[in-house]
GROMACS .gro file of C-alpha atoms in nm:
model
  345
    1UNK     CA    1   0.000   0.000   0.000
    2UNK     CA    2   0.269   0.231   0.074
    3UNK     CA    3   0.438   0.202  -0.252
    4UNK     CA    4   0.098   0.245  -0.437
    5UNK     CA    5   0.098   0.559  -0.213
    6UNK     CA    6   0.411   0.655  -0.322
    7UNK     CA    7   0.374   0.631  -0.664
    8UNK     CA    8   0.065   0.845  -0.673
    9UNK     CA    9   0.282   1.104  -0.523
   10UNK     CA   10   0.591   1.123  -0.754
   11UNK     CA   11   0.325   1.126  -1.023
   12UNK     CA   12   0.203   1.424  -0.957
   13UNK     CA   13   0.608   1.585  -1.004
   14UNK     CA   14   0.709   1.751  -1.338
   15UNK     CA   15   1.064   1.587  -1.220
   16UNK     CA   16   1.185   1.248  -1.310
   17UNK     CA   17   1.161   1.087  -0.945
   18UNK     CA   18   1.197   0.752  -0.797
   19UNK     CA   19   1.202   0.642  -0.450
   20UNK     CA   20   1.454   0.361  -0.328
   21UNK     CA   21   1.344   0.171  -0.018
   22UNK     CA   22   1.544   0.041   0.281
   23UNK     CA   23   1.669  -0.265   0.102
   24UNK     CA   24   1.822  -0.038  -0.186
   25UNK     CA   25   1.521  -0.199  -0.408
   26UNK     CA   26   1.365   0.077  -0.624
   27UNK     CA   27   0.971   0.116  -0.494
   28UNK     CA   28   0.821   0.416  -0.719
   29UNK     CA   29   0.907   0.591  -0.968
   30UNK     CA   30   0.696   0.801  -1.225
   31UNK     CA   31   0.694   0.842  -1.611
   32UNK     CA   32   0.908   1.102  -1.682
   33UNK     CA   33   1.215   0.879  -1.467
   34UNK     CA   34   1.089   0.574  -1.667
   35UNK     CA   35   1.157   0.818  -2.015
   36UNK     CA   36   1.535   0.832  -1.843
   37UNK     CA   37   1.593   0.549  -1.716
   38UNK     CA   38   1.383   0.279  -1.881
   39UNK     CA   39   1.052   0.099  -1.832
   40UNK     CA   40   1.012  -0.174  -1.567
   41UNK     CA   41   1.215   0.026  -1.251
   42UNK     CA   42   1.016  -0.080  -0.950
   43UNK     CA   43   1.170  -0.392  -0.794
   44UNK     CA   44   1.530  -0.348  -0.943
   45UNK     CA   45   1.832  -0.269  -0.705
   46UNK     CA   46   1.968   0.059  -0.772
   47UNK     CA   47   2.289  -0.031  -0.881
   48UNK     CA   48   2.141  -0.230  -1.207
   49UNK     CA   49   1.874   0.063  -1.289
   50UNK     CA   50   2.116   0.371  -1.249
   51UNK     CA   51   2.479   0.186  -1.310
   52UNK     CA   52   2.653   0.556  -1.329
   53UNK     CA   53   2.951   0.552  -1.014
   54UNK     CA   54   2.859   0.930  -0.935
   55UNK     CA   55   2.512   0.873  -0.876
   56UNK     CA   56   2.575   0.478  -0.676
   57UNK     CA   57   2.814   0.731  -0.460
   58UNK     CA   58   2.580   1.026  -0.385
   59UNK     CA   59   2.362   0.769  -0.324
   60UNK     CA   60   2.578   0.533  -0.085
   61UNK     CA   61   2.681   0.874   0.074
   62UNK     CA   62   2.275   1.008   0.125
   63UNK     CA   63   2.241   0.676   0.297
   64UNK     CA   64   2.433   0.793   0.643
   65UNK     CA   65   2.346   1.157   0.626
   66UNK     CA   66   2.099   1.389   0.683
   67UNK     CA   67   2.219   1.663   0.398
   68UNK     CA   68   2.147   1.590   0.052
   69UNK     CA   69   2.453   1.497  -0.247
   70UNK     CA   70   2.400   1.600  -0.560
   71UNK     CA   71   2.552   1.415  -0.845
   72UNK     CA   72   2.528   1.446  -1.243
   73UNK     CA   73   2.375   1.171  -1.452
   74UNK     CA   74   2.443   1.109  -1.865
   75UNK     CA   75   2.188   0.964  -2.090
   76UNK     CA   76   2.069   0.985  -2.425
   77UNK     CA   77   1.778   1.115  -2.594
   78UNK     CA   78   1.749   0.998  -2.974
   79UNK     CA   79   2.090   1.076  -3.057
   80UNK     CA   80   2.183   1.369  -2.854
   81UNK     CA   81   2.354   1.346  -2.493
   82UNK     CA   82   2.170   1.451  -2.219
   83UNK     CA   83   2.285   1.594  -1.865
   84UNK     CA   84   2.084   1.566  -1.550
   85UNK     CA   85   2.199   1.712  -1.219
   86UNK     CA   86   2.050   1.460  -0.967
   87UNK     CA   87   1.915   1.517  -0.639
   88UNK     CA   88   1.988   1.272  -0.372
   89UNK     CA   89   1.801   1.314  -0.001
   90UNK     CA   90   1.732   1.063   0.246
   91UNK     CA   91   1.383   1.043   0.370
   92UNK     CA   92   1.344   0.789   0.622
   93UNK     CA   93   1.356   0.518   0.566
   94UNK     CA   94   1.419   0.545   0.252
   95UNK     CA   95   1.623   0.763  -0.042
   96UNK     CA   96   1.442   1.003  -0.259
   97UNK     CA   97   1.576   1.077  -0.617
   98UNK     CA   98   1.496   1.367  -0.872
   99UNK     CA   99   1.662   1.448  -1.182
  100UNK     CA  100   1.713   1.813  -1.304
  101UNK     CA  101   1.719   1.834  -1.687
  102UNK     CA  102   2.049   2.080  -1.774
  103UNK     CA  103   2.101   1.958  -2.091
  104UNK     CA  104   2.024   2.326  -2.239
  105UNK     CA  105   2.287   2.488  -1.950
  106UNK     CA  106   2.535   2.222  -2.089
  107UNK     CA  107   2.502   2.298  -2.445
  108UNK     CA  108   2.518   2.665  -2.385
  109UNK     CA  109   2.808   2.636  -2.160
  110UNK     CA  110   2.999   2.430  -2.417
  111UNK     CA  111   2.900   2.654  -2.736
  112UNK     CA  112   3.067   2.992  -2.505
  113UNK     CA  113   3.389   2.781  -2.477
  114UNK     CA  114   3.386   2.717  -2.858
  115UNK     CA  115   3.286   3.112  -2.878
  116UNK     CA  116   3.578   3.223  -2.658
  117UNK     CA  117   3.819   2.923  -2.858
  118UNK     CA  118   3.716   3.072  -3.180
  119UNK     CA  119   3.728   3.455  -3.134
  120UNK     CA  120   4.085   3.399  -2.909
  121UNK     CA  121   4.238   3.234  -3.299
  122UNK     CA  122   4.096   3.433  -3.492
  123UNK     CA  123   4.246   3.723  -3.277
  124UNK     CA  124   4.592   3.577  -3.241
  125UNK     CA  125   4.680   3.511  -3.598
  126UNK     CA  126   4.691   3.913  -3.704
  127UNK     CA  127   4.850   4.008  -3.353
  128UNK     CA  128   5.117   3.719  -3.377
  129UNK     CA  129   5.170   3.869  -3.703
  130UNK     CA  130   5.201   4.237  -3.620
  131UNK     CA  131   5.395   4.184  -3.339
  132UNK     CA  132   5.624   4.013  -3.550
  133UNK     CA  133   5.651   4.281  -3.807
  134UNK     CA  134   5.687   4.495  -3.517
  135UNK     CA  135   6.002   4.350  -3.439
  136UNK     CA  136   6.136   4.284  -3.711
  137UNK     CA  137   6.101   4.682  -3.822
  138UNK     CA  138   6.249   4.783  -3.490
  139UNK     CA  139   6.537   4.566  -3.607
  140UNK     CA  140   6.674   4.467  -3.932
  141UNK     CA  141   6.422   4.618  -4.137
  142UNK     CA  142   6.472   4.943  -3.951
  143UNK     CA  143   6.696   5.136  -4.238
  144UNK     CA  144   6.532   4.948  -4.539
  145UNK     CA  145   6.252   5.133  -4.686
  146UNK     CA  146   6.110   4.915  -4.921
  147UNK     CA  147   6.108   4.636  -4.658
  148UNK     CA  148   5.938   4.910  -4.434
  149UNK     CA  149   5.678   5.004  -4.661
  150UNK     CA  150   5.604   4.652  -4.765
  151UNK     CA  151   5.559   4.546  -4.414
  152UNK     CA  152   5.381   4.846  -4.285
  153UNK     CA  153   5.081   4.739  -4.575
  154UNK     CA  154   5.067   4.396  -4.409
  155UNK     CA  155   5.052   4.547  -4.081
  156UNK     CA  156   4.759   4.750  -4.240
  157UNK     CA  157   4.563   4.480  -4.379
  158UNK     CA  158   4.636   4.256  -4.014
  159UNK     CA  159   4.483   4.563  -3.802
  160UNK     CA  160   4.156   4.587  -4.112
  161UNK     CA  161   4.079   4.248  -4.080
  162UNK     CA  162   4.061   4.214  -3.653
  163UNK     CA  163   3.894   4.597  -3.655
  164UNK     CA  164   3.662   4.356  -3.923
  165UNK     CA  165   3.627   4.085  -3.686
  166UNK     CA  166   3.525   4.320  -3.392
  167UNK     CA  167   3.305   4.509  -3.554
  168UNK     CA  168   3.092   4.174  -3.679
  169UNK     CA  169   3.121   4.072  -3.314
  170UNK     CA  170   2.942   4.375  -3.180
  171UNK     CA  171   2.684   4.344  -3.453
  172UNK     CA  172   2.599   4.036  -3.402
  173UNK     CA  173   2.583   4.119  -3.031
  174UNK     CA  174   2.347   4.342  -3.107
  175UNK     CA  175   2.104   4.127  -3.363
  176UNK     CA  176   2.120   3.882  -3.084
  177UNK     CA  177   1.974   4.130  -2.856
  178UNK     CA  178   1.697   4.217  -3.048
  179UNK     CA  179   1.581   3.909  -3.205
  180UNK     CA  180   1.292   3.876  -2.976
  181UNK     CA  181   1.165   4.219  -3.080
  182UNK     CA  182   0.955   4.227  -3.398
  183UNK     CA  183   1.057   4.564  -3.646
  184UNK     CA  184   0.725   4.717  -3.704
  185UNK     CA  185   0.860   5.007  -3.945
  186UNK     CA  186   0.755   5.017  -4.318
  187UNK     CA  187   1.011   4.887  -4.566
  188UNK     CA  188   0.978   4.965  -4.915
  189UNK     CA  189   1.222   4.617  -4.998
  190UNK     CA  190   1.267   4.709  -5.404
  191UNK     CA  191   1.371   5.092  -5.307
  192UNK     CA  192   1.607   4.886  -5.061
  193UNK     CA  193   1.801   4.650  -5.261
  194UNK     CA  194   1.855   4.930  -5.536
  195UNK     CA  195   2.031   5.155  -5.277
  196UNK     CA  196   2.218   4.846  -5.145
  197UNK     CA  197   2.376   4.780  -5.499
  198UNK     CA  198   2.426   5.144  -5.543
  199UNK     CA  199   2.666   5.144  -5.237
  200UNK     CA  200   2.832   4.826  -5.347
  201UNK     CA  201   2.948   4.943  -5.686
  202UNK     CA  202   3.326   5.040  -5.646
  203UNK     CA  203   3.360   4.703  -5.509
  204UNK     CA  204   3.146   4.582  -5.845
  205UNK     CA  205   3.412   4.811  -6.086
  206UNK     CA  206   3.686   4.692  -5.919
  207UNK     CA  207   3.611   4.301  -5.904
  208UNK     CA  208   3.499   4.302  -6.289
  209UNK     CA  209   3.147   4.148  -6.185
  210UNK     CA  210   2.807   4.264  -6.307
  211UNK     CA  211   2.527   4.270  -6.077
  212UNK     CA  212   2.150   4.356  -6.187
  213UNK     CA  213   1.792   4.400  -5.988
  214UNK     CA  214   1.515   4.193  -6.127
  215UNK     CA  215   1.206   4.393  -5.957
  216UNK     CA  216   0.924   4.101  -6.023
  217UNK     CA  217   0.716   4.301  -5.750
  218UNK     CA  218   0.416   4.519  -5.743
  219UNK     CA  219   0.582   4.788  -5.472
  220UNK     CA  220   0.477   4.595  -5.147
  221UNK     CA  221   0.602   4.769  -4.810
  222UNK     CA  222   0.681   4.494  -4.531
  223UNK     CA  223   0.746   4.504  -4.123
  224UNK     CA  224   1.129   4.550  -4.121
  225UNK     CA  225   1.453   4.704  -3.951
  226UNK     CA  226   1.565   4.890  -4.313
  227UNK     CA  227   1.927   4.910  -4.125
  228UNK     CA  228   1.928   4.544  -4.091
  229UNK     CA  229   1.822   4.438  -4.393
  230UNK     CA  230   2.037   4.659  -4.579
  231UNK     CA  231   2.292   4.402  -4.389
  232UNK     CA  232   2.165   4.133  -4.469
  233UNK     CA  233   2.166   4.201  -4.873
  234UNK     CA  234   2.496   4.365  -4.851
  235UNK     CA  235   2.639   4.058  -4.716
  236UNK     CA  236   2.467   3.850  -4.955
  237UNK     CA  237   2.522   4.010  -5.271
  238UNK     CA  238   2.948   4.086  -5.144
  239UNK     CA  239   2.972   3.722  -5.084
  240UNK     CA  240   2.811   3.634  -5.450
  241UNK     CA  241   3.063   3.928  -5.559
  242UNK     CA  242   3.368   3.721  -5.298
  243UNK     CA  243   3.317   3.367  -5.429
  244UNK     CA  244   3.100   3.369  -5.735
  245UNK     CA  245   3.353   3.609  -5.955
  246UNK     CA  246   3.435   3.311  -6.198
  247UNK     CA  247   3.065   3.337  -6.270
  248UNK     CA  248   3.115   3.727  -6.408
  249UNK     CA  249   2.745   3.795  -6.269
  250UNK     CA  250   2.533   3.786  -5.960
  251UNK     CA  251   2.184   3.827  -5.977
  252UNK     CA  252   1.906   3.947  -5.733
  253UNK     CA  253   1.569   3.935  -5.722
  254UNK     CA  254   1.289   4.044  -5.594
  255UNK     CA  255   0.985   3.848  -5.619
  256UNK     CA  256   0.626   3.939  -5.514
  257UNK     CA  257   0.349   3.874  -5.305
  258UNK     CA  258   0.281   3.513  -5.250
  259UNK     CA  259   0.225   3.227  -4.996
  260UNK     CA  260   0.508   3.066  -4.860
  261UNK     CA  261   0.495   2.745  -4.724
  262UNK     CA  262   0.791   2.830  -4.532
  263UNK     CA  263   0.642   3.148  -4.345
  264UNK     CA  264   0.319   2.966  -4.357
  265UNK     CA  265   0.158   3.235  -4.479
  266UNK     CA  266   0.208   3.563  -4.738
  267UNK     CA  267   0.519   3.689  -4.770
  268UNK     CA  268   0.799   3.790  -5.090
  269UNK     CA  269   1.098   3.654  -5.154
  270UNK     CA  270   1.486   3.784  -5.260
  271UNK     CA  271   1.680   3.574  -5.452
  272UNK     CA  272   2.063   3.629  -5.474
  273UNK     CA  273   2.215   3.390  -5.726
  274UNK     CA  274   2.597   3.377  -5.877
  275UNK     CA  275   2.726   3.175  -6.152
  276UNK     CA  276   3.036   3.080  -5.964
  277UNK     CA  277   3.233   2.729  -5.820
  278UNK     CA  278   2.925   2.665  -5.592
  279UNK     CA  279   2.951   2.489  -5.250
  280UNK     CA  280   2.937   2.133  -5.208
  281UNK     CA  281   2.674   1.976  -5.063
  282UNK     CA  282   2.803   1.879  -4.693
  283UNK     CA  283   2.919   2.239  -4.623
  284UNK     CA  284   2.530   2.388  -4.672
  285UNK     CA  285   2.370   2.264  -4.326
  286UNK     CA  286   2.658   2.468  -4.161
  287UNK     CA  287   2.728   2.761  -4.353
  288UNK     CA  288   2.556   3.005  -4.089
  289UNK     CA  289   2.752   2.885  -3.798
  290UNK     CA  290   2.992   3.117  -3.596
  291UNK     CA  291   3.319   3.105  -3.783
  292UNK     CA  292   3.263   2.831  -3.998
  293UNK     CA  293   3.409   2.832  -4.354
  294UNK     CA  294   3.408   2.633  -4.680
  295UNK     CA  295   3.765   2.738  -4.741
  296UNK     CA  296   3.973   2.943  -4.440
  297UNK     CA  297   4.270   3.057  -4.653
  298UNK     CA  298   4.053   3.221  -4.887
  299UNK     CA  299   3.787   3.341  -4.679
  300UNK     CA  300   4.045   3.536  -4.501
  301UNK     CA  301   4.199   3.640  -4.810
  302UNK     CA  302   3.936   3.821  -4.947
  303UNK     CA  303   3.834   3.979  -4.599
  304UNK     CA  304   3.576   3.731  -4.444
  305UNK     CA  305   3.513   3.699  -4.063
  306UNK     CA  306   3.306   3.397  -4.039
  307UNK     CA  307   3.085   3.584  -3.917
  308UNK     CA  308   2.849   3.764  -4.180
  309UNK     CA  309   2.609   3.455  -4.265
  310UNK     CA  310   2.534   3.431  -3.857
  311UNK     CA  311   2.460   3.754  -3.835
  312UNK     CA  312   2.215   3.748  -4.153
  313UNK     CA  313   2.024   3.431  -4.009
  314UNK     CA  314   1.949   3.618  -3.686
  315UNK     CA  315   1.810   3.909  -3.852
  316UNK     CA  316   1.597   3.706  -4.071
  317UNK     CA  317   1.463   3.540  -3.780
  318UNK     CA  318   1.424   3.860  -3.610
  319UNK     CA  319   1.179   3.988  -3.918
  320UNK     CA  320   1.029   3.617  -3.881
  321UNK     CA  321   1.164   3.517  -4.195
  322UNK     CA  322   1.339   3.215  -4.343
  323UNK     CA  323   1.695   3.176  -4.499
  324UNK     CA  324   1.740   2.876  -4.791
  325UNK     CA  325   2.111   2.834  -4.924
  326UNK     CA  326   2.129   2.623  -5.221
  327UNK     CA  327   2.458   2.544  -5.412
  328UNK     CA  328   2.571   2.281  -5.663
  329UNK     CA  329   2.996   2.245  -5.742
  330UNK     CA  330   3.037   2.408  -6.087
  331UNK     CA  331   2.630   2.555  -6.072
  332UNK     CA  332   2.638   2.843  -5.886
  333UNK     CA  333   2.459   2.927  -5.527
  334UNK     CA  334   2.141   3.076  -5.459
  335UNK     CA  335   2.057   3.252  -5.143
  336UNK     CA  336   1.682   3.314  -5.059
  337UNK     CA  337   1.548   3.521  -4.820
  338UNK     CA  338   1.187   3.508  -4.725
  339UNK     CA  339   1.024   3.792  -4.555
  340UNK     CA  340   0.645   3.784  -4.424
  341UNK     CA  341   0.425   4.103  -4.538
  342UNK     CA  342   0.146   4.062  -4.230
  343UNK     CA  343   0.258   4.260  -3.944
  344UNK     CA  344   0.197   4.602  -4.068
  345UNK     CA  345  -0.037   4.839  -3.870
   0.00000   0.00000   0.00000
């Protein structure tokens, strides 16, 4: 009766519980510590339904103490790990046990490190390299001007690309910030991705590459951050610009009103397609991940951070859009960015 008693008490807890009696026999425990643990608990000793060492210690320990351990238990969900901090209290006679989901804490904790790992290498590589030009001009370079010059351009171009790299850090700082917060201003998205092109056209002269507006729309305003999105299709149309040049042509455009089964609902679309080498196939899931690149050497060679794809998928997400990245080896890619029209008051 008492573990029937029991067990209609741990039910009623959002927590995985279970209760472990006097003879270290497991006598209750609910659904969610079944989803853990497996089906079938009640009866089992402890050591063959939890098997971790950590927990059988906390647990040992709980056993001739009045204060509670706390201990961390692995598991798996599908295919992803899971973390549990686990709650271990004796109440006598016997040992009560709840499990504290932190897989989220976990995740996040591990994807600062990689954060801090990333931004700490891409930082060191232009300061290992201006301090070494540093030296070198305050020694044997000091009375050779050519060598001076020469080096003092690097120097340049090392100092461009971390001011670069700080400057995408803040902004995406920023768009992280405000993601939760919908833009409500009017954007006129055609007037938009005219003036973006306009800005971008010493870098279009001096790369060789043509770049043309298809307007396919009827002059539809949508809810949007026009600062943003002027980001987001600058750093579109520069990386078709970057990487598509053996194409000789990117092309955007802008499509009108229709539903989109991705925004499940009315929205327009902007295309940005080059004619260039095209990504393969396994690099597309990832390609708006911190500091991921397709190729490092010449990502950095032609002034990328890493960065500038992150930064666009959090703004689309902020104007509750989608992002689709398509890309074939010797076809080209085509970036789409979908952008709801409901929202305006």
């Amino acid at each position: 009766m008492r573990a029937e008693s029991l067990t209609s008490l741990i039910d009623a807890l959002p927590l995985p519980t279970i209760v472990i009696g006097p003879d270290d026999r497991v006598i209750a425990s609910n659904e969610p510590a079944a989803a853990i643990l497996g089906p079938d608990l009640v009866g089992r000793h402890y050591i063959t339904a939890l098997r971790q060492p950590t927990l059988l210690e906390a647990i040992a320990k709980a056993r001739g103490q009045s204060e509670p351990e706390i201990a961390r238990f692995s598991g798996r969900d599908g295919d992803k790990d899971t973390v549990y901090r686990v709650y271990v209290a004796r109440a006598d006679p016997d040992i009560v046990i709840t499990f504290e989901d932190q897989t989220d804490a976990a995740n996040i904790g591990q994807m600062r490190r990689e954060f801090v790992a990333n931004v700490s290498h891409e930082l060191r590589t232009p300061l290992t390299a201006l301090l070494g030009f540093i030296e070198t001009l305050g020694g044997a370079a000091r009375d050779d001007p050519e060598a001076r010059d020469r080096f003092l351009g690097i120097m340049e171009g090392e100092a461009s690309r971390m001011t670069r790299l700080v400057d995408d850090l803040l902004s995406l700082s920023r768009v992280e910030e405000d993601e939760r917060v919908r833009p409500r201003d009017h954007v006129d998205l055609a007037a938009l991705l005219a003036s973006v092109i306009k800005g971008l056209e010493p870098q279009v002269q001096s790369s060789g590459i043509t770049v043309t507006l298809e307007n396919n729309g009827s002059g539809e305003l949508i809810p949007g951050d026009a600062g943003q999105l002027v980001q987001v299709f600058t750093n579109l149309i520069e990386n078709g610009i970057k990487y598509g040049a053996a194409g000789g042509e990117v092309t955007v455009v802008l499509f009108g009103t229709e539903h989109h089964p991705r925004l499940r609902g009315d929205g327009v679309r902007v295309c940005v397609c080059d004619r260039g080498e095209g990504i393969a196939e396994h690099h597309i899931a990832r390609l708006t991940e911190r500091f991921y690149r397709v190729d490092n050497h010449r990502s950095r060679q032609v002034g990328g951070t890493g960065l500038g794809l992150a930064i666009v998928k959090h703004i689309v997400s902020r104007h509750r859009g989608r992002l689709a990245i398509e890309s074939e080896l010797g076809e080209g890619t085509k970036v789409s960015v979908f952008l709801p029209i409901d929202g305006l008051s």
